[in-house]
Amino acid sequence: MPLVQSTMEGPVGTITLAYLEKHNALGKALIEELLGGIASLLAQEARVIILRAPRGAKVWSAGHDVRELPTDGRDPLTYDDPLRRAVRGIKETPAPVIAMVEGSVWGGACELVMSCDLVVASEQSTFALTPAKLGVPYDVAGVLNFMRSANLAFIKEMLFTAEPIAAKRACAFGLVNHVVPVEELEATTNRLAGAMTRNSPHVIALLKEELHVLAAATPLDPEAFERIQSLRRRIYDSADYQEGIRAFLERRAPRFEGR
Ligand code: LCV
């Protein structure tokens, strides 16, 4: 059973996350299919790609597959982690990618949505940034993506509380382009996609790459980077990190003791 479905309608490609029994948890296998689907749609000359969950989904994506988080002292979000590869893959896709969101979005799936170029969300959808709830030392590139996606104070509230935030508030702080009634979700997304397909694909690809390169032009002192990495290492070597994953698997609230 495919974990991801890819379809083309005219110049618009659609990728539907279809790993329903695990609420589209972003594991290695799903990400491989996602990146393969994008490549296949681009080979069919898709001018826009829509990334979605099936109609009526309660959960758009439950985020990083917690069962794939390393517990043997390895960094949980390295450059080659599937989630990191998916975020880069979407940013490097020359065609615009629109996240069409219905349902709840969790953790790394929020970063996946933020890596898309536009976000259209239903009024009932929610977004939750969960590293602090799970005890996961999110990585520098990911935190930078959060910072660039919305107002800093808002991102801090999302990260420090780990509570689901309603789409309307996410839109007010720049995380979402349009919030619409669920029955208008597809029409609004298709209207935006249609408008883009009528414009020059090469100019859009150039503008997307210019914006990506300029947004990424953040000088970071190597020593500051190393200091952050050592802070992260202390956390993924900690008992609290193990506790966060164990609590999830045991379906209970975590008991963080700051150790
Ligand atoms: C693996 C899962 C998952 C899942 N992984 O259904 O941003 S960071 O740093 O936190 C990053 C590391 C990250 O993204 O972490 C993941 C953050 N995600 C979350 O905190 C959401 C975790 N999931 C949930 O809270 C619930 O599953 C929701 C509320 C999404 C849905 O609840 P519901 O009661 O409808 P279940 O919890 O029963 O989930 C159905 C199956 O999906 C698995 C879950 O373990 C269960 O599998 P089993 O049937 O084998 O027990 N599942 C859900 N999320 N992120 N597996």
CSV table of C-alpha atoms and ligand atoms in Angstrom, one decimal:
chain,number,residue,atom,x,y,z
A,1,MET,CA,0.0,0.0,0.0
A,2,PRO,CA,1.6,3.3,-1.0
A,3,LEU,CA,2.3,5.8,1.8
A,4,VAL,CA,2.0,8.7,-0.7
A,5,GLN,CA,-0.2,9.1,-3.8
A,6,SER,CA,0.9,11.4,-6.7
A,7,THR,CA,-1.5,12.6,-9.4
A,8,MET,CA,-1.4,15.1,-12.2
A,9,GLU,CA,-4.3,17.3,-13.5
A,10,GLY,CA,-3.2,19.4,-16.3
A,11,PRO,CA,-0.1,21.3,-15.2
A,12,VAL,CA,-0.9,20.8,-11.4
A,13,GLY,CA,0.5,17.9,-9.5
A,14,THR,CA,-0.9,16.7,-6.2
A,15,ILE,CA,0.8,14.6,-3.5
A,16,THR,CA,-1.6,13.0,-1.0
A,17,LEU,CA,-0.1,11.7,2.3
A,18,ALA,CA,-1.8,8.3,2.7
A,19,TYR,CA,-0.2,6.6,5.7
A,20,LEU,CA,-3.5,6.8,7.6
A,21,GLU,CA,-3.0,4.1,10.2
A,22,LYS,CA,-0.1,6.1,11.6
A,23,HIS,CA,-1.6,9.5,10.9
A,24,ASN,CA,0.9,10.2,8.2
A,25,ALA,CA,3.8,10.0,10.6
A,26,LEU,CA,6.9,11.2,8.7
A,27,GLY,CA,9.1,8.1,8.7
A,28,LYS,CA,11.9,7.2,6.3
A,29,ALA,CA,9.7,5.2,4.0
A,30,LEU,CA,7.0,7.9,3.6
A,31,ILE,CA,9.6,10.6,3.0
A,32,GLU,CA,11.3,8.5,0.3
A,33,GLU,CA,7.9,8.2,-1.4
A,34,LEU,CA,7.2,11.9,-1.0
A,35,LEU,CA,10.5,12.9,-2.6
A,36,GLY,CA,10.0,10.3,-5.3
A,37,GLY,CA,6.5,11.7,-6.0
A,38,ILE,CA,7.8,15.2,-6.3
A,39,ALA,CA,10.5,14.1,-8.8
A,40,SER,CA,7.9,12.2,-10.8
A,41,LEU,CA,5.6,15.2,-11.0
A,42,LEU,CA,8.4,17.5,-12.0
A,43,ALA,CA,9.3,15.0,-14.7
A,44,GLN,CA,5.7,15.3,-15.9
A,45,GLU,CA,6.3,19.1,-16.0
A,46,ALA,CA,4.1,20.0,-13.1
A,47,ARG,CA,4.1,23.8,-12.7
A,48,VAL,CA,2.6,23.7,-9.2
A,49,ILE,CA,2.5,20.9,-6.6
A,50,ILE,CA,-0.2,20.6,-4.0
A,51,LEU,CA,0.7,18.7,-0.8
A,52,ARG,CA,-2.3,17.4,1.1
A,53,ALA,CA,-3.9,14.7,3.2
A,54,PRO,CA,-7.1,12.9,2.2
A,55,ARG,CA,-10.3,14.8,2.3
A,56,GLY,CA,-11.8,14.7,5.8
A,57,ALA,CA,-8.5,13.8,7.5
A,58,LYS,CA,-8.6,14.4,11.3
A,59,VAL,CA,-4.8,14.5,11.3
A,60,TRP,CA,-2.9,16.1,8.3
A,61,SER,CA,0.4,14.6,9.7
A,62,ALA,CA,1.4,13.5,13.2
A,63,GLY,CA,5.0,14.7,12.6
A,64,HIS,CA,8.3,12.9,12.7
A,65,ASP,CA,7.9,9.2,13.3
A,66,VAL,CA,8.7,9.0,17.0
A,67,ARG,CA,9.6,5.3,16.7
A,68,GLU,CA,12.4,6.3,14.3
A,69,LEU,CA,13.9,8.8,16.8
A,70,PRO,CA,17.3,7.4,17.8
A,71,THR,CA,17.7,6.5,21.5
A,72,ASP,CA,21.3,5.4,21.4
A,73,GLY,CA,22.9,8.8,21.9
A,74,ARG,CA,22.8,9.8,18.2
A,75,ASP,CA,21.6,13.2,17.1
A,76,PRO,CA,17.8,12.9,16.4
A,77,LEU,CA,17.7,15.4,13.6
A,78,THR,CA,20.9,15.3,11.6
A,79,TYR,CA,21.3,16.7,8.1
A,80,ASP,CA,20.4,13.3,6.5
A,81,ASP,CA,17.3,12.7,8.7
A,82,PRO,CA,14.3,12.0,6.5
A,83,LEU,CA,12.4,15.1,7.8
A,84,ARG,CA,15.4,17.3,7.1
A,85,ARG,CA,15.7,15.9,3.6
A,86,ALA,CA,12.0,16.4,2.9
A,87,VAL,CA,12.2,20.1,4.1
A,88,ARG,CA,15.2,20.7,1.8
A,89,GLY,CA,13.5,18.8,-1.0
A,90,ILE,CA,10.4,21.0,-1.0
A,91,LYS,CA,12.5,24.2,-0.7
A,92,GLU,CA,14.6,23.1,-3.7
A,93,THR,CA,11.7,22.1,-5.8
A,94,PRO,CA,11.6,24.7,-8.7
A,95,ALA,CA,7.8,24.6,-8.9
A,96,PRO,CA,5.8,26.3,-6.1
A,97,VAL,CA,4.5,23.8,-3.5
A,98,ILE,CA,1.1,24.7,-1.8
A,99,ALA,CA,0.3,22.9,1.5
A,100,MET,CA,-3.4,22.3,1.6
A,101,VAL,CA,-4.1,21.6,5.3
A,102,GLU,CA,-7.2,19.9,6.8
A,103,GLY,CA,-6.8,18.4,10.3
A,104,SER,CA,-4.1,18.7,12.9
A,105,VAL,CA,-0.4,19.2,12.1
A,106,TRP,CA,2.2,18.2,14.6
A,107,GLY,CA,5.9,18.8,15.2
A,108,GLY,CA,8.1,18.3,12.3
A,109,ALA,CA,5.1,18.2,10.0
A,110,CYS,CA,4.6,21.9,10.9
A,111,GLU,CA,8.1,22.5,9.5
A,112,LEU,CA,7.2,20.5,6.4
A,113,VAL,CA,4.2,22.8,5.9
A,114,MET,CA,6.3,25.9,6.6
A,115,SER,CA,8.8,24.7,3.9
A,116,CYS,CA,6.0,24.9,1.4
A,117,ASP,CA,5.6,28.2,-0.5
A,118,LEU,CA,2.0,28.8,0.4
A,119,VAL,CA,-0.3,27.3,3.0
A,120,VAL,CA,-4.1,27.1,2.6
A,121,ALA,CA,-5.8,25.8,5.8
A,122,SER,CA,-9.3,24.9,6.8
A,123,GLU,CA,-10.8,26.8,9.7
A,124,GLN,CA,-10.7,23.7,12.0
A,125,SER,CA,-7.0,22.9,11.3
A,126,THR,CA,-4.4,23.3,14.0
A,127,PHE,CA,-0.6,23.5,14.2
A,128,ALA,CA,1.5,22.3,17.2
A,129,LEU,CA,5.3,22.6,17.6
A,130,THR,CA,6.1,19.7,19.9
A,131,PRO,CA,9.9,19.5,20.6
A,132,ALA,CA,9.5,20.7,24.2
A,133,LYS,CA,6.6,18.2,24.8
A,134,LEU,CA,8.7,15.3,23.5
A,135,GLY,CA,12.0,16.4,24.9
A,136,VAL,CA,13.6,16.7,21.5
A,137,PRO,CA,16.5,19.1,20.9
A,138,TYR,CA,15.3,20.5,17.6
A,139,ASP,CA,18.1,21.3,15.2
A,140,VAL,CA,19.5,24.7,14.1
A,141,ALA,CA,18.2,24.6,10.5
A,142,GLY,CA,14.7,23.7,11.7
A,143,VAL,CA,14.6,26.4,14.3
A,144,LEU,CA,15.8,28.9,11.7
A,145,ASN,CA,12.9,27.7,9.5
A,146,PHE,CA,10.5,28.3,12.3
A,147,MET,CA,11.9,31.8,12.9
A,148,ARG,CA,11.6,32.7,9.3
A,149,SER,CA,8.0,31.5,9.0
A,150,ALA,CA,6.2,33.7,11.5
A,151,ASN,CA,6.5,36.4,14.2
A,152,LEU,CA,9.2,35.4,16.8
A,153,ALA,CA,7.1,35.9,19.9
A,154,PHE,CA,4.4,33.7,18.3
A,155,ILE,CA,6.9,31.0,17.4
A,156,LYS,CA,8.2,31.1,21.0
A,157,GLU,CA,4.7,30.7,22.3
A,158,MET,CA,4.2,27.7,20.0
A,159,LEU,CA,7.5,26.1,20.9
A,160,PHE,CA,7.4,26.7,24.7
A,161,THR,CA,3.7,25.7,25.2
A,162,ALA,CA,3.7,22.9,22.5
A,163,GLU,CA,-0.1,23.5,22.4
A,164,PRO,CA,-2.1,23.2,19.1
A,165,ILE,CA,-2.7,26.7,17.6
A,166,ALA,CA,-5.9,27.4,15.5
A,167,ALA,CA,-5.4,28.2,11.9
A,168,LYS,CA,-6.8,31.7,12.2
A,169,ARG,CA,-4.1,32.6,14.8
A,170,ALA,CA,-1.4,31.0,12.6
A,171,CYS,CA,-2.7,33.1,9.7
A,172,ALA,CA,-2.6,36.3,11.8
A,173,PHE,CA,1.1,35.7,12.5
A,174,GLY,CA,2.1,34.8,8.9
A,175,LEU,CA,2.2,31.0,9.1
A,176,VAL,CA,-0.8,30.5,6.8
A,177,ASN,CA,-1.8,32.4,3.6
A,178,HIS,CA,-5.5,31.6,3.6
A,179,VAL,CA,-7.9,30.1,6.2
A,180,VAL,CA,-11.2,29.0,4.6
A,181,PRO,CA,-14.2,26.8,5.5
A,182,VAL,CA,-13.3,23.2,4.7
A,183,GLU,CA,-15.8,23.1,1.8
A,184,GLU,CA,-13.8,25.9,0.1
A,185,LEU,CA,-10.4,24.4,0.8
A,186,GLU,CA,-9.9,22.7,-2.6
A,187,ALA,CA,-11.4,25.5,-4.7
A,188,THR,CA,-9.2,28.1,-3.0
A,189,THR,CA,-6.1,26.0,-3.4
A,190,ASN,CA,-6.9,25.2,-7.0
A,191,ARG,CA,-7.6,28.9,-7.7
A,192,LEU,CA,-4.1,29.9,-6.4
A,193,ALA,CA,-2.5,27.0,-8.3
A,194,GLY,CA,-4.3,28.1,-11.5
A,195,ALA,CA,-3.1,31.7,-11.2
A,196,MET,CA,0.5,30.5,-10.9
A,197,THR,CA,0.3,28.1,-13.8
A,198,ARG,CA,-0.6,31.0,-16.1
A,199,ASN,CA,2.7,32.8,-15.2
A,200,SER,CA,6.3,32.1,-16.4
A,201,PRO,CA,7.5,28.9,-14.8
A,202,HIS,CA,11.1,29.9,-15.2
A,203,VAL,CA,10.6,33.3,-13.6
A,204,ILE,CA,8.7,31.7,-10.7
A,205,ALA,CA,11.5,29.1,-10.3
A,206,LEU,CA,14.1,31.9,-10.3
A,207,LEU,CA,12.1,34.0,-7.8
A,208,LYS,CA,11.7,31.0,-5.5
A,209,GLU,CA,15.4,30.2,-5.6
A,210,GLU,CA,16.4,33.9,-5.1
A,211,LEU,CA,14.0,34.1,-2.1
A,212,HIS,CA,15.4,30.8,-0.7
A,213,VAL,CA,19.1,31.9,-1.1
A,214,LEU,CA,18.5,35.4,0.3
A,215,ALA,CA,16.4,34.1,3.2
A,216,ALA,CA,19.2,31.5,4.0
A,217,ALA,CA,21.9,34.2,3.9
A,218,THR,CA,22.3,34.1,7.7
A,219,PRO,CA,25.9,34.4,8.8
A,220,LEU,CA,26.4,32.1,11.8
A,221,ASP,CA,29.6,32.2,13.8
A,222,PRO,CA,31.1,28.7,13.7
A,223,GLU,CA,31.8,28.9,17.5
A,224,ALA,CA,28.2,29.9,18.2
A,225,PHE,CA,27.1,26.9,16.0
A,226,GLU,CA,29.3,24.5,17.9
A,227,ARG,CA,28.1,25.9,21.2
A,228,ILE,CA,24.5,25.2,20.2
A,229,GLN,CA,25.4,21.7,19.0
A,230,SER,CA,27.0,20.9,22.4
A,231,LEU,CA,23.8,22.2,24.1
A,232,ARG,CA,21.8,19.9,21.9
A,233,ARG,CA,24.1,17.0,22.5
A,234,ARG,CA,23.6,17.3,26.3
A,235,ILE,CA,19.8,17.0,25.7
A,236,TYR,CA,19.8,14.1,23.4
A,237,ASP,CA,22.2,12.4,25.8
A,238,SER,CA,19.8,13.2,28.7
A,239,ALA,CA,17.3,11.1,30.6
A,240,ASP,CA,14.6,13.6,29.7
A,241,TYR,CA,15.1,12.9,26.0
A,242,GLN,CA,14.6,9.2,26.6
A,243,GLU,CA,11.6,10.0,28.9
A,244,GLY,CA,9.9,12.0,26.2
A,245,ILE,CA,10.0,9.1,23.7
A,246,ARG,CA,9.1,6.5,26.3
A,247,ALA,CA,6.1,8.5,27.5
A,248,PHE,CA,4.8,8.8,23.9
A,249,LEU,CA,5.2,5.0,23.3
A,250,GLU,CA,3.6,4.3,26.7
A,251,ARG,CA,0.7,6.7,25.9
A,252,ARG,CA,1.2,8.8,29.1
A,253,ALA,CA,2.3,12.4,29.9
A,254,PRO,CA,6.1,12.8,30.2
A,255,ARG,CA,7.7,13.5,33.6
A,256,PHE,CA,10.7,15.7,32.8
A,257,GLU,CA,13.1,16.1,35.7
A,258,GLY,CA,15.6,18.3,34.0
A,259,ARG,CA,18.2,15.5,34.0
B,1,LCV,C1,4.9,7.5,15.2
B,1,LCV,C2,2.6,7.8,15.6
B,1,LCV,C3,2.8,9.2,15.6
B,1,LCV,C4,4.1,9.7,15.5
B,1,LCV,N1,5.1,8.8,15.2
B,1,LCV,O1,-4.5,8.3,17.3
B,1,LCV,O2,8.9,18.4,16.5
B,1,LCV,S1,9.5,17.3,17.3
B,1,LCV,O3,10.8,17.6,17.8
B,1,LCV,O4,8.6,16.9,18.4
B,1,LCV,C5,9.6,16.0,16.2
B,1,LCV,C6,10.5,14.9,16.8
B,1,LCV,C7,8.2,15.4,15.9
B,1,LCV,O5,7.6,15.8,14.9
B,1,LCV,O6,7.7,14.5,16.9
B,1,LCV,C8,6.4,14.0,16.6
B,1,LCV,C9,5.4,15.1,17.2
B,1,LCV,N2,4.1,14.6,17.1
B,1,LCV,C10,3.2,14.6,18.1
B,1,LCV,O7,3.4,14.9,19.2
B,1,LCV,C11,1.8,13.9,17.7
B,1,LCV,C12,1.8,12.5,18.3
B,1,LCV,N3,0.5,11.9,18.0
B,1,LCV,C13,-0.6,12.2,18.8
B,1,LCV,O8,-0.6,13.0,19.7
B,1,LCV,C14,-1.8,11.4,18.4
B,1,LCV,O9,-1.5,10.3,17.6
B,1,LCV,C15,-2.8,12.3,17.6
B,1,LCV,C16,-3.4,13.4,18.5
B,1,LCV,C17,-2.1,12.9,16.3
B,1,LCV,C18,-4.0,11.4,17.1
B,1,LCV,O10,-4.5,10.7,18.2
B,1,LCV,P1,-5.4,9.4,18.0
B,1,LCV,O11,-5.9,9.0,19.3
B,1,LCV,O12,-6.4,9.7,17.0
B,1,LCV,P2,-3.4,7.4,18.1
B,1,LCV,O13,-2.6,8.3,19.0
B,1,LCV,O14,-4.0,6.2,18.6
B,1,LCV,O15,-2.4,7.1,16.8
B,1,LCV,C19,-2.7,6.1,15.9
B,1,LCV,C20,-1.4,5.4,15.6
B,1,LCV,O16,-0.5,6.3,15.0
B,1,LCV,C21,0.7,6.3,15.8
B,1,LCV,C22,0.3,5.9,17.2
B,1,LCV,O17,1.4,5.4,17.9
B,1,LCV,C23,-0.7,4.8,16.9
B,1,LCV,O18,0.0,3.7,16.5
B,1,LCV,P3,-0.5,2.2,17.2
B,1,LCV,O19,-1.9,2.0,16.6
B,1,LCV,O20,0.6,1.3,16.7
B,1,LCV,O21,-0.5,2.4,18.6
B,1,LCV,N4,1.3,7.6,15.8
B,1,LCV,C24,0.7,8.8,16.0
B,1,LCV,N5,1.6,9.8,15.9
B,1,LCV,N6,4.4,11.0,15.5
B,1,LCV,N7,3.6,7.0,15.3
